[in-house]
PDB file of C-alpha atoms and ligand atoms in Angstrom:
ATOM      1  CA  MET A   1       0.761-105.402  18.895  1.00 97.00           C
ATOM      2  CA  LEU A   2       2.497-108.349  17.083  1.00 97.00           C
ATOM      3  CA  ALA A   3       1.585-109.687  13.889  1.00 97.00           C
ATOM      4  CA  ARG A   4       3.207-112.041  11.185  1.00 97.00           C
ATOM      5  CA  GLY A   5       3.244-110.799   7.765  1.00 97.00           C
ATOM      6  CA  THR A   6       4.321-112.159   4.465  1.00 97.00           C
ATOM      7  CA  VAL A   7       8.252-111.685   5.389  1.00 96.00           C
ATOM      8  CA  GLY A   8       8.061-111.693   9.044  1.00 94.00           C
ATOM      9  CA  TRP A   9       6.993-110.821  12.310  1.00 97.00           C
ATOM     10  CA  THR A  10       6.224-107.097  13.091  1.00 98.00           C
ATOM     11  CA  GLU A  11       5.611-104.959  15.902  1.00 98.00           C
ATOM     12  CA  PHE A  12       3.121-101.915  16.314  1.00 98.00           C
ATOM     13  CA  SER A  13       3.922-100.330  19.639  1.00 97.00           C
ATOM     14  CA  PRO A  14       2.978 -96.571  19.732  1.00 97.00           C
ATOM     15  CA  PHE A  15       3.225 -94.865  22.958  1.00 94.00           C
ATOM     16  CA  PRO A  16       0.046 -94.997  25.084  1.00 92.00           C
ATOM     17  CA  GLU A  17      -0.515 -91.145  24.932  1.00 93.00           C
ATOM     18  CA  TYR A  18      -0.132 -90.979  21.339  1.00 94.00           C
ATOM     19  CA  ASP A  19      -3.515 -89.912  19.388  1.00 96.00           C
ATOM     20  CA  HIS A  20      -4.515 -91.880  16.290  1.00 97.00           C
ATOM     21  CA  GLN A  21      -3.112 -89.468  13.833  1.00 96.00           C
ATOM     22  CA  ALA A  22       0.389 -89.559  15.561  1.00 95.00           C
ATOM     23  CA  CYS A  23       0.189 -93.527  15.189  1.00 97.00           C
ATOM     24  CA  VAL A  24      -0.062 -93.584  11.335  1.00 97.00           C
ATOM     25  CA  PRO A  25       3.680 -93.673  10.740  1.00 97.00           C
ATOM     26  CA  TRP A  26       4.106 -96.228  13.467  1.00 98.00           C
ATOM     27  CA  LEU A  27       1.659 -98.340  11.620  1.00 98.00           C
ATOM     28  CA  GLN A  28       3.177 -97.735   8.274  1.00 98.00           C
ATOM     29  CA  ALA A  29       6.558 -98.928   9.818  1.00 98.00           C
ATOM     30  CA  ALA A  30       4.780-102.046  11.137  1.00 98.00           C
ATOM     31  CA  LEU A  31       3.249-102.592   7.768  1.00 98.00           C
ATOM     32  CA  GLU A  32       6.698-102.133   5.966  1.00 98.00           C
ATOM     33  CA  ALA A  33       8.308-104.730   8.250  1.00 98.00           C
ATOM     34  CA  ALA A  34       5.641-107.264   7.566  1.00 97.00           C
ATOM     35  CA  SER A  35       5.703-107.016   4.037  1.00 97.00           C
ATOM     36  CA  SER A  36       8.987-106.224   2.568  1.00 96.00           C
ATOM     37  CA  GLU A  37      12.538-107.454   3.149  1.00 96.00           C
ATOM     38  CA  TRP A  38      14.903-105.133   4.894  1.00 96.00           C
ATOM     39  CA  PRO A  39      17.014-102.820   2.459  1.00 97.00           C
ATOM     40  CA  GLU A  40      20.309-104.346   1.696  1.00 96.00           C
ATOM     41  CA  PRO A  41      22.697-104.157   4.813  1.00 97.00           C
ATOM     42  CA  ILE A  42      26.180-102.550   4.391  1.00 97.00           C
ATOM     43  CA  ARG A  43      27.239-103.916   7.670  1.00 97.00           C
ATOM     44  CA  GLU A  44      26.562-107.245   9.577  1.00 94.00           C
ATOM     45  CA  THR A  45      26.744-105.906  12.916  1.00 96.00           C
ATOM     46  CA  VAL A  46      25.810-102.548  14.683  1.00 97.00           C
ATOM     47  CA  PRO A  47      27.708-101.091  17.496  1.00 98.00           C
ATOM     48  CA  VAL A  48      25.314 -99.807  20.153  1.00 98.00           C
ATOM     49  CA  ASN A  49      25.686 -97.839  23.482  1.00 98.00           C
ATOM     50  CA  GLY A  50      25.075 -98.806  27.234  1.00 96.00           C
ATOM     51  CA  ILE A  51      22.796 -96.859  29.180  1.00 95.00           C
ATOM     52  CA  VAL A  52      23.561 -95.448  32.731  1.00 96.00           C
ATOM     53  CA  PRO A  53      20.498 -94.270  34.693  1.00 93.00           C
ATOM     54  CA  ALA A  54      20.246 -90.848  36.507  1.00 94.00           C
ATOM     55  CA  PHE A  55      20.346 -92.281  39.874  1.00 92.00           C
ATOM     56  CA  GLY A  56      22.826 -93.900  42.294  1.00 93.00           C
ATOM     57  CA  ARG A  57      26.267 -93.096  43.343  1.00 95.00           C
ATOM     58  CA  GLY A  58      29.471 -93.097  41.219  1.00 96.00           C
ATOM     59  CA  PRO A  59      30.100 -96.914  41.883  1.00 97.00           C
ATOM     60  CA  HIS A  60      26.831 -97.810  40.673  1.00 97.00           C
ATOM     61  CA  ALA A  61      27.428 -95.838  37.495  1.00 97.00           C
ATOM     62  CA  VAL A  62      30.492 -97.682  37.248  1.00 98.00           C
ATOM     63  CA  ALA A  63      28.857-100.917  37.556  1.00 97.00           C
ATOM     64  CA  MET A  64      26.005-100.095  35.184  1.00 96.00           C
ATOM     65  CA  ALA A  65      28.792 -98.959  32.413  1.00 96.00           C
ATOM     66  CA  ALA A  66      30.858-102.135  32.962  1.00 96.00           C
ATOM     67  CA  GLN A  67      27.769-104.557  32.723  1.00 93.00           C
ATOM     68  CA  SER A  68      26.683-103.031  29.437  1.00 92.00           C
ATOM     69  CA  GLU A  69      29.911-104.374  27.719  1.00 91.00           C
ATOM     70  CA  CYS A  70      29.828-101.333  25.364  1.00 95.00           C
ATOM     71  CA  ASP A  71      32.553 -98.993  24.456  1.00 96.00           C
ATOM     72  CA  THR A  72      30.047 -96.220  24.374  1.00 98.00           C
ATOM     73  CA  VAL A  73      27.792 -95.446  27.313  1.00 98.00           C
ATOM     74  CA  LYS A  74      24.853 -92.810  27.630  1.00 98.00           C
ATOM     75  CA  VAL A  75      24.596 -91.172  30.888  1.00 98.00           C
ATOM     76  CA  LYS A  76      21.178 -90.170  31.653  1.00 97.00           C
ATOM     77  CA  VAL A  77      21.202 -86.476  33.545  1.00 98.00           C
ATOM     78  CA  ALA A  78      19.021 -83.951  34.711  1.00 97.00           C
ATOM     79  CA  GLN A  79      16.539 -86.019  36.224  1.00 96.00           C
ATOM     80  CA  THR A  80      14.016 -84.417  38.804  1.00 94.00           C
ATOM     81  CA  GLY A  81      15.331 -85.056  42.329  1.00 93.00           C
ATOM     82  CA  GLU A  82      19.066 -85.410  41.033  1.00 95.00           C
ATOM     83  CA  THR A  83      21.553 -82.519  41.291  1.00 97.00           C
ATOM     84  CA  LEU A  84      24.173 -81.565  38.716  1.00 97.00           C
ATOM     85  CA  ALA A  85      26.827 -82.495  41.291  1.00 98.00           C
ATOM     86  CA  ASN A  86      25.330 -86.046  41.292  1.00 97.00           C
ATOM     87  CA  ASP A  87      25.495 -86.065  37.536  1.00 98.00           C
ATOM     88  CA  ILE A  88      29.094 -85.015  37.772  1.00 98.00           C
ATOM     89  CA  GLU A  89      29.831 -87.702  40.168  1.00 98.00           C
ATOM     90  CA  ARG A  90      28.663 -90.295  37.830  1.00 98.00           C
ATOM     91  CA  VAL A  91      30.201 -89.114  34.792  1.00 98.00           C
ATOM     92  CA  SER A  92      33.663 -88.489  36.529  1.00 98.00           C
ATOM     93  CA  ALA A  93      33.540 -92.062  38.150  1.00 98.00           C
ATOM     94  CA  ILE A  94      33.008 -93.861  34.609  1.00 98.00           C
ATOM     95  CA  ARG A  95      35.765 -91.595  33.197  1.00 98.00           C
ATOM     96  CA  THR A  96      38.278 -92.654  36.215  1.00 98.00           C
ATOM     97  CA  GLU A  97      37.362 -96.443  35.791  1.00 98.00           C
ATOM     98  CA  PHE A  98      37.276 -96.515  31.939  1.00 98.00           C
ATOM     99  CA  PRO A  99      39.791 -94.005  30.180  1.00 98.00           C
ATOM    100  CA  ASP A 100      39.019 -95.078  26.711  1.00 97.00           C
ATOM    101  CA  MET A 101      34.981 -95.032  26.906  1.00 98.00           C
ATOM    102  CA  LYS A 102      32.985 -92.849  24.891  1.00 98.00           C
ATOM    103  CA  ILE A 103      30.657 -91.000  27.117  1.00 98.00           C
ATOM    104  CA  ARG A 104      27.666 -89.134  25.984  1.00 98.00           C
ATOM    105  CA  ILE A 105      24.957 -87.660  28.178  1.00 98.00           C
ATOM    106  CA  ASP A 106      21.005 -87.210  27.622  1.00 98.00           C
ATOM    107  CA  ALA A 107      19.307 -84.664  29.470  1.00 98.00           C
ATOM    108  CA  ASN A 108      15.860 -85.228  27.805  1.00 97.00           C
ATOM    109  CA  GLY A 109      15.230 -81.621  27.489  1.00 97.00           C
ATOM    110  CA  ALA A 110      15.448 -80.780  31.185  1.00 98.00           C
ATOM    111  CA  TRP A 111      17.660 -77.751  31.076  1.00 98.00           C
ATOM    112  CA  SER A 112      17.111 -74.179  30.316  1.00 98.00           C
ATOM    113  CA  VAL A 113      19.607 -72.729  28.043  1.00 98.00           C
ATOM    114  CA  ARG A 114      21.648 -71.039  30.913  1.00 98.00           C
ATOM    115  CA  GLU A 115      21.448 -74.327  32.993  1.00 98.00           C
ATOM    116  CA  ALA A 116      22.723 -76.358  29.962  1.00 98.00           C
ATOM    117  CA  LEU A 117      25.535 -74.030  29.155  1.00 98.00           C
ATOM    118  CA  LYS A 118      26.946 -74.478  32.773  1.00 98.00           C
ATOM    119  CA  ALA A 119      26.045 -78.264  33.038  1.00 98.00           C
ATOM    120  CA  ILE A 120      27.510 -79.078  29.483  1.00 98.00           C
ATOM    121  CA  ARG A 121      30.849 -77.271  30.613  1.00 98.00           C
ATOM    122  CA  LEU A 122      31.114 -78.966  33.890  1.00 98.00           C
ATOM    123  CA  LEU A 123      30.032 -82.272  32.613  1.00 98.00           C
ATOM    124  CA  ASP A 124      32.490 -81.999  29.644  1.00 98.00           C
ATOM    125  CA  GLU A 125      35.079 -81.495  32.004  1.00 98.00           C
ATOM    126  CA  ALA A 126      34.227 -84.385  34.041  1.00 98.00           C
ATOM    127  CA  ALA A 127      34.108 -86.762  31.277  1.00 98.00           C
ATOM    128  CA  GLU A 128      37.451 -85.192  29.757  1.00 98.00           C
ATOM    129  CA  GLY A 129      35.491 -84.685  26.530  1.00 98.00           C
ATOM    130  CA  LEU A 130      31.903 -85.730  25.750  1.00 98.00           C
ATOM    131  CA  GLU A 131      31.089 -87.538  22.830  1.00 98.00           C
ATOM    132  CA  TYR A 132      27.863 -85.333  22.522  1.00 98.00           C
ATOM    133  CA  VAL A 133      24.888 -83.958  24.395  1.00 98.00           C
ATOM    134  CA  GLU A 134      21.320 -85.313  23.519  1.00 98.00           C
ATOM    135  CA  GLN A 135      18.647 -82.877  23.716  1.00 98.00           C
ATOM    136  CA  PRO A 136      19.930 -80.568  26.412  1.00 98.00           C
ATOM    137  CA  CYS A 137      16.731 -78.266  26.205  1.00 98.00           C
ATOM    138  CA  GLU A 138      13.277 -78.716  25.083  1.00 97.00           C
ATOM    139  CA  THR A 139      12.731 -76.568  22.023  1.00 97.00           C
ATOM    140  CA  VAL A 140      14.582 -76.646  18.889  1.00 97.00           C
ATOM    141  CA  GLU A 141      15.274 -73.001  19.187  1.00 98.00           C
ATOM    142  CA  GLU A 142      16.931 -73.560  22.588  1.00 98.00           C
ATOM    143  CA  LEU A 143      18.976 -76.400  20.975  1.00 98.00           C
ATOM    144  CA  ALA A 144      20.130 -73.951  18.347  1.00 98.00           C
ATOM    145  CA  GLU A 145      21.082 -71.466  21.077  1.00 98.00           C
ATOM    146  CA  VAL A 146      23.138 -73.747  22.914  1.00 98.00           C
ATOM    147  CA  ARG A 147      24.678 -75.023  20.185  1.00 98.00           C
ATOM    148  CA  SER A 148      25.890 -71.801  19.050  1.00 98.00           C
ATOM    149  CA  LYS A 149      27.612 -71.099  22.566  1.00 98.00           C
ATOM    150  CA  VAL A 150      29.260 -74.679  23.094  1.00 98.00           C
ATOM    151  CA  ASP A 151      31.900 -76.617  21.362  1.00 97.00           C
ATOM    152  CA  VAL A 152      30.192 -80.001  22.516  1.00 98.00           C
ATOM    153  CA  LEU A 153      28.318 -81.760  19.741  1.00 98.00           C
ATOM    154  CA  ILE A 154      24.562 -81.373  20.233  1.00 98.00           C
ATOM    155  CA  ALA A 155      21.979 -84.308  19.185  1.00 98.00           C
ATOM    156  CA  ALA A 156      18.198 -83.808  18.681  1.00 98.00           C
ATOM    157  CA  ASP A 157      16.175 -86.662  20.067  1.00 96.00           C
ATOM    158  CA  GLU A 158      12.853 -85.367  21.472  1.00 94.00           C
ATOM    159  CA  SER A 159      12.870 -82.661  18.858  1.00 96.00           C
ATOM    160  CA  ILE A 160      12.418 -85.499  16.101  1.00 95.00           C
ATOM    161  CA  ARG A 161       9.096 -87.144  16.435  1.00 89.00           C
ATOM    162  CA  ARG A 162       7.608 -86.365  13.015  1.00 88.00           C
ATOM    163  CA  ALA A 163       9.080 -86.901   9.669  1.00 88.00           C
ATOM    164  CA  SER A 164       9.234 -83.201   9.115  1.00 91.00           C
ATOM    165  CA  ASP A 165      11.148 -82.503  12.255  1.00 95.00           C
ATOM    166  CA  PRO A 166      14.685 -83.512  11.136  1.00 95.00           C
ATOM    167  CA  PHE A 167      14.466 -80.718   8.499  1.00 95.00           C
ATOM    168  CA  ARG A 168      13.406 -78.096  11.080  1.00 96.00           C
ATOM    169  CA  VAL A 169      16.365 -79.093  13.200  1.00 97.00           C
ATOM    170  CA  ARG A 170      18.696 -78.868  10.271  1.00 97.00           C
ATOM    171  CA  ASP A 171      17.216 -75.476   9.138  1.00 97.00           C
ATOM    172  CA  LEU A 172      17.695 -73.810  12.235  1.00 97.00           C
ATOM    173  CA  SER A 173      21.239 -75.483  12.775  1.00 97.00           C
ATOM    174  CA  ALA A 174      19.909 -76.761  15.899  1.00 98.00           C
ATOM    175  CA  ALA A 175      22.144 -79.917  16.178  1.00 98.00           C
ATOM    176  CA  ASP A 176      25.059 -81.812  14.913  1.00 98.00           C
ATOM    177  CA  ILE A 177      23.592 -85.339  15.020  1.00 98.00           C
ATOM    178  CA  ALA A 178      20.009 -86.676  14.532  1.00 98.00           C
ATOM    179  CA  VAL A 179      18.392 -89.346  16.489  1.00 98.00           C
ATOM    180  CA  LEU A 180      16.289 -91.225  14.262  1.00 97.00           C
ATOM    181  CA  LYS A 181      13.620 -93.830  15.526  1.00 97.00           C
ATOM    182  CA  VAL A 182      12.028 -96.137  13.099  1.00 98.00           C
ATOM    183  CA  GLN A 183       8.381 -96.356  14.112  1.00 98.00           C
ATOM    184  CA  PRO A 184       7.489 -92.794  14.601  1.00 96.00           C
ATOM    185  CA  LEU A 185       9.231 -91.822  11.300  1.00 97.00           C
ATOM    186  CA  GLY A 186       7.338 -94.323   9.253  1.00 97.00           C
ATOM    187  CA  GLY A 187       9.667 -97.170   8.872  1.00 98.00           C
ATOM    188  CA  VAL A 188      13.458 -98.134   7.869  1.00 98.00           C
ATOM    189  CA  ARG A 189      13.073 -96.696   4.355  1.00 98.00           C
ATOM    190  CA  ALA A 190      11.451 -93.612   5.538  1.00 97.00           C
ATOM    191  CA  CYS A 191      14.458 -93.017   7.797  1.00 97.00           C
ATOM    192  CA  LEU A 192      16.893 -93.715   5.036  1.00 98.00           C
ATOM    193  CA  ARG A 193      15.374 -91.181   3.127  1.00 97.00           C
ATOM    194  CA  ILE A 194      15.333 -88.748   5.900  1.00 96.00           C
ATOM    195  CA  ALA A 195      19.047 -89.567   6.624  1.00 97.00           C
ATOM    196  CA  GLU A 196      19.976 -88.707   2.928  1.00 96.00           C
ATOM    197  CA  GLN A 197      18.394 -85.568   2.987  1.00 95.00           C
ATOM    198  CA  ILE A 198      19.473 -83.889   6.302  1.00 95.00           C
ATOM    199  CA  ASP A 199      23.209 -83.724   5.987  1.00 88.00           C
ATOM    200  CA  MET A 200      23.832 -84.776   9.548  1.00 95.00           C
ATOM    201  CA  PRO A 201      25.178 -88.094  10.894  1.00 97.00           C
ATOM    202  CA  VAL A 202      22.248 -90.226  12.361  1.00 97.00           C
ATOM    203  CA  VAL A 203      22.263 -92.260  15.457  1.00 98.00           C
ATOM    204  CA  VAL A 204      19.432 -94.835  15.348  1.00 98.00           C
ATOM    205  CA  SER A 205      17.531 -95.064  18.496  1.00 97.00           C
ATOM    206  CA  SER A 206      14.807 -97.687  19.796  1.00 96.00           C
ATOM    207  CA  ALA A 207      11.201 -96.888  20.893  1.00 95.00           C
ATOM    208  CA  VAL A 208      11.710 -99.379  23.598  1.00 94.00           C
ATOM    209  CA  GLU A 209      10.484-102.408  21.250  1.00 97.00           C
ATOM    210  CA  THR A 210      10.562-106.109  22.066  1.00 97.00           C
ATOM    211  CA  SER A 211      13.194-107.958  20.061  1.00 97.00           C
ATOM    212  CA  ILE A 212      10.735-108.143  17.051  1.00 98.00           C
ATOM    213  CA  GLY A 213      10.562-104.387  16.792  1.00 98.00           C
ATOM    214  CA  LEU A 214      14.210-103.787  17.546  1.00 98.00           C
ATOM    215  CA  THR A 215      15.066-105.856  14.311  1.00 97.00           C
ATOM    216  CA  ALA A 216      13.716-102.855  12.369  1.00 98.00           C
ATOM    217  CA  SER A 217      16.002-100.308  13.995  1.00 98.00           C
ATOM    218  CA  ILE A 218      19.021-102.665  13.589  1.00 98.00           C
ATOM    219  CA  ALA A 219      18.155-103.036   9.744  1.00 98.00           C
ATOM    220  CA  LEU A 220      18.009 -99.201   9.467  1.00 98.00           C
ATOM    221  CA  ALA A 221      21.301 -98.901  11.511  1.00 98.00           C
ATOM    222  CA  ALA A 222      22.783-101.652   9.233  1.00 98.00           C
ATOM    223  CA  ALA A 223      21.723-100.025   5.864  1.00 98.00           C
ATOM    224  CA  LEU A 224      22.857 -96.259   6.680  1.00 98.00           C
ATOM    225  CA  PRO A 225      25.744 -95.139   4.452  1.00 96.00           C
ATOM    226  CA  GLU A 226      27.593 -93.786   7.404  1.00 96.00           C
ATOM    227  CA  LEU A 227      27.373 -95.021  10.864  1.00 97.00           C
ATOM    228  CA  PRO A 228      29.982 -92.794  12.930  1.00 98.00           C
ATOM    229  CA  TYR A 229      28.202 -93.363  16.499  1.00 98.00           C
ATOM    230  CA  ALA A 230      27.013 -96.385  18.504  1.00 98.00           C
ATOM    231  CA  CYS A 231      23.281 -96.565  18.426  1.00 98.00           C
ATOM    232  CA  GLY A 232      20.606 -96.568  21.195  1.00 97.00           C
ATOM    233  CA  ILE A 233      19.155 -99.771  20.218  1.00 97.00           C
ATOM    234  CA  GLY A 234      20.589-102.017  22.992  1.00 93.00           C
ATOM    235  CA  THR A 235      17.309-101.592  25.048  1.00 93.00           C
ATOM    236  CA  GLY A 236      15.773-105.073  25.098  1.00 92.00           C
ATOM    237  CA  HIS A 237      16.793-105.668  28.609  1.00 90.00           C
ATOM    238  CA  LEU A 238      14.621-102.553  29.718  1.00 91.00           C
ATOM    239  CA  LEU A 239      11.595-104.701  29.182  1.00 94.00           C
ATOM    240  CA  ALA A 240      10.254-107.067  31.893  1.00 94.00           C
ATOM    241  CA  ALA A 241       9.977-109.943  29.250  1.00 95.00           C
ATOM    242  CA  ASP A 242      10.584-110.468  25.651  1.00 97.00           C
ATOM    243  CA  VAL A 243       8.734-112.564  23.169  1.00 97.00           C
ATOM    244  CA  VAL A 244      11.537-114.414  21.243  1.00 97.00           C
ATOM    245  CA  THR A 245      13.657-117.494  22.247  1.00 93.00           C
ATOM    246  CA  SER A 246      16.975-115.587  21.530  1.00 92.00           C
ATOM    247  CA  PRO A 247      16.465-112.000  22.463  1.00 94.00           C
ATOM    248  CA  VAL A 248      18.107-109.380  20.707  1.00 94.00           C
ATOM    249  CA  ARG A 249      20.971-108.270  23.356  1.00 92.00           C
ATOM    250  CA  PRO A 250      24.358-106.925  22.366  1.00 93.00           C
ATOM    251  CA  LYS A 251      27.525-109.059  22.392  1.00 91.00           C
ATOM    252  CA  ASN A 252      30.719-107.189  22.854  1.00 92.00           C
ATOM    253  CA  GLY A 253      28.785-103.997  22.316  1.00 95.00           C
ATOM    254  CA  GLU A 254      27.278-104.825  19.006  1.00 96.00           C
ATOM    255  CA  LEU A 255      23.877-106.462  17.580  1.00 96.00           C
ATOM    256  CA  HIS A 256      23.520-108.734  14.764  1.00 94.00           C
ATOM    257  CA  VAL A 257      21.272-108.019  11.662  1.00 93.00           C
ATOM    258  CA  GLY A 258      18.427-110.315  11.088  1.00 91.00           C
ATOM    259  CA  ARG A 259      14.643-111.261  11.758  1.00 92.00           C
ATOM    260  CA  VAL A 260      13.407-113.123  14.685  1.00 95.00           C
ATOM    261  CA  ASP A 261      10.360-115.386  15.296  1.00 94.00           C
ATOM    262  CA  LEU A 262       7.821-115.047  17.730  1.00 96.00           C
ATOM    263  CA  ASP A 263       7.894-117.591  20.507  1.00 97.00           C
ATOM    264  CA  GLU A 264       4.385-118.608  21.225  1.00 96.00           C
ATOM    265  CA  ASP A 265       4.805-119.801  24.807  1.00 97.00           C
ATOM    266  CA  LEU A 266       6.793-116.615  25.802  1.00 97.00           C
ATOM    267  CA  PHE A 267       4.167-114.475  24.011  1.00 96.00           C
ATOM    268  CA  ARG A 268       1.384-115.968  26.075  1.00 96.00           C
ATOM    269  CA  ALA A 269       3.187-115.361  29.125  1.00 96.00           C
ATOM    270  CA  VAL A 270       2.743-111.588  28.681  1.00 95.00           C
ATOM    271  CA  GLN A 271      -0.278-111.540  26.558  1.00 95.00           C
ATOM    272  CA  ALA A 272      -2.627-108.659  27.450  1.00 95.00           C
ATOM    273  CA  ASP A 273      -5.883-109.107  29.540  1.00 96.00           C
ATOM    274  CA  PRO A 274      -8.786-109.265  26.991  1.00 96.00           C
ATOM    275  CA  ASP A 275      -9.900-105.721  27.928  1.00 96.00           C
ATOM    276  CA  ILE A 276      -6.618-104.357  27.165  1.00 95.00           C
ATOM    277  CA  ASP A 277      -6.676-106.293  23.996  1.00 95.00           C
ATOM    278  CA  ASP A 278      -9.748-104.662  22.756  1.00 96.00           C
ATOM    279  CA  LEU A 279      -8.426-101.314  23.276  1.00 96.00           C
ATOM    280  CA  TRP A 280      -5.589-102.021  21.218  1.00 97.00           C
ATOM    281  CA  GLN A 281      -7.803-103.717  18.429  1.00 97.00           C
ATOM    282  CA  ALA A 282      -9.794-100.582  18.355  1.00 97.00           C
ATOM    283  CA  ARG A 283      -6.948 -98.230  18.369  1.00 97.00           C
ATOM    284  CA  LEU A 284      -5.341-100.206  15.428  1.00 98.00           C
ATOM    285  CA  SER A 285      -8.515-100.072  13.467  1.00 98.00           C
ATOM    286  CA  HIS A 286      -8.982 -96.084  14.032  1.00 98.00           C
ATOM    287  CA  VAL A 287      -5.268 -95.668  12.950  1.00 98.00           C
ATOM    288  CA  GLN A 288      -5.811 -97.977   9.837  1.00 98.00           C
ATOM    289  CA  ASP A 289      -8.650 -95.736   9.019  1.00 98.00           C
ATOM    290  CA  LEU A 290      -6.207 -92.912   8.877  1.00 98.00           C
ATOM    291  CA  LEU A 291      -3.780 -94.594   6.422  1.00 93.00           C
TER     292      LEU A 291
HETATM  293 MG1  LIG B   1      17.171 -89.357  24.391  1.00 95.10          MG
END
């Protein structure tokens, strides 16, 4: 859902499977974007990573990495139907073609601890040094165990979905890096407060928003006191269409900070059918009642 507030356009786009309670922080984030200016940025541009999907052979992975025009790529690994050998081939092909590229991998929680230990060792070799591994296993306890047994840095992504989660990750020493997303964590300022308190570097990631939603993630990345890693917010191209005339897309691996305006024609082209629209209006009003 998109709406115009007092300071600009905002997006409310919780995942379809989330219940009303889980959507409350998403709505808080949307209200913040609608009604208050972004915190003062520390930087004008934000570095982002490219994405290499977990399919195709080495040359396809190289082409995807090249197309991203980013210095950092995230290679998705451990996908169902793919083998570790396939993952290794893709990572190693990227390394051969781009000696200086930073390569991180994302297993989306798919490995057991045992699988993670083996895969991380082999993929780290293939990459000649991974930047980090995102969510190798599903649970925070498993992340902690893997982290205690490998030298590669561990990032927590799926383990951080609610505002209390980053603290649990920190308290269990389960990760070196926290992946923060604006909508599920309640907004840009809420994320800044979390970042201040968790003593871990932060990577800002999108929830696959339109360009309107992405500007909030950029605002967060721009306002963080430290930003040692490229962020996962160059995701605009993953959607079939966008709703602004100048979509938020990285140039030379960077995104610019700022607001964007809805283009009515582009919006009409992707507007939901009335029955879907009714479902979302009902969803919004349930979540509003819980605020
Ligand atoms: Mg991830």
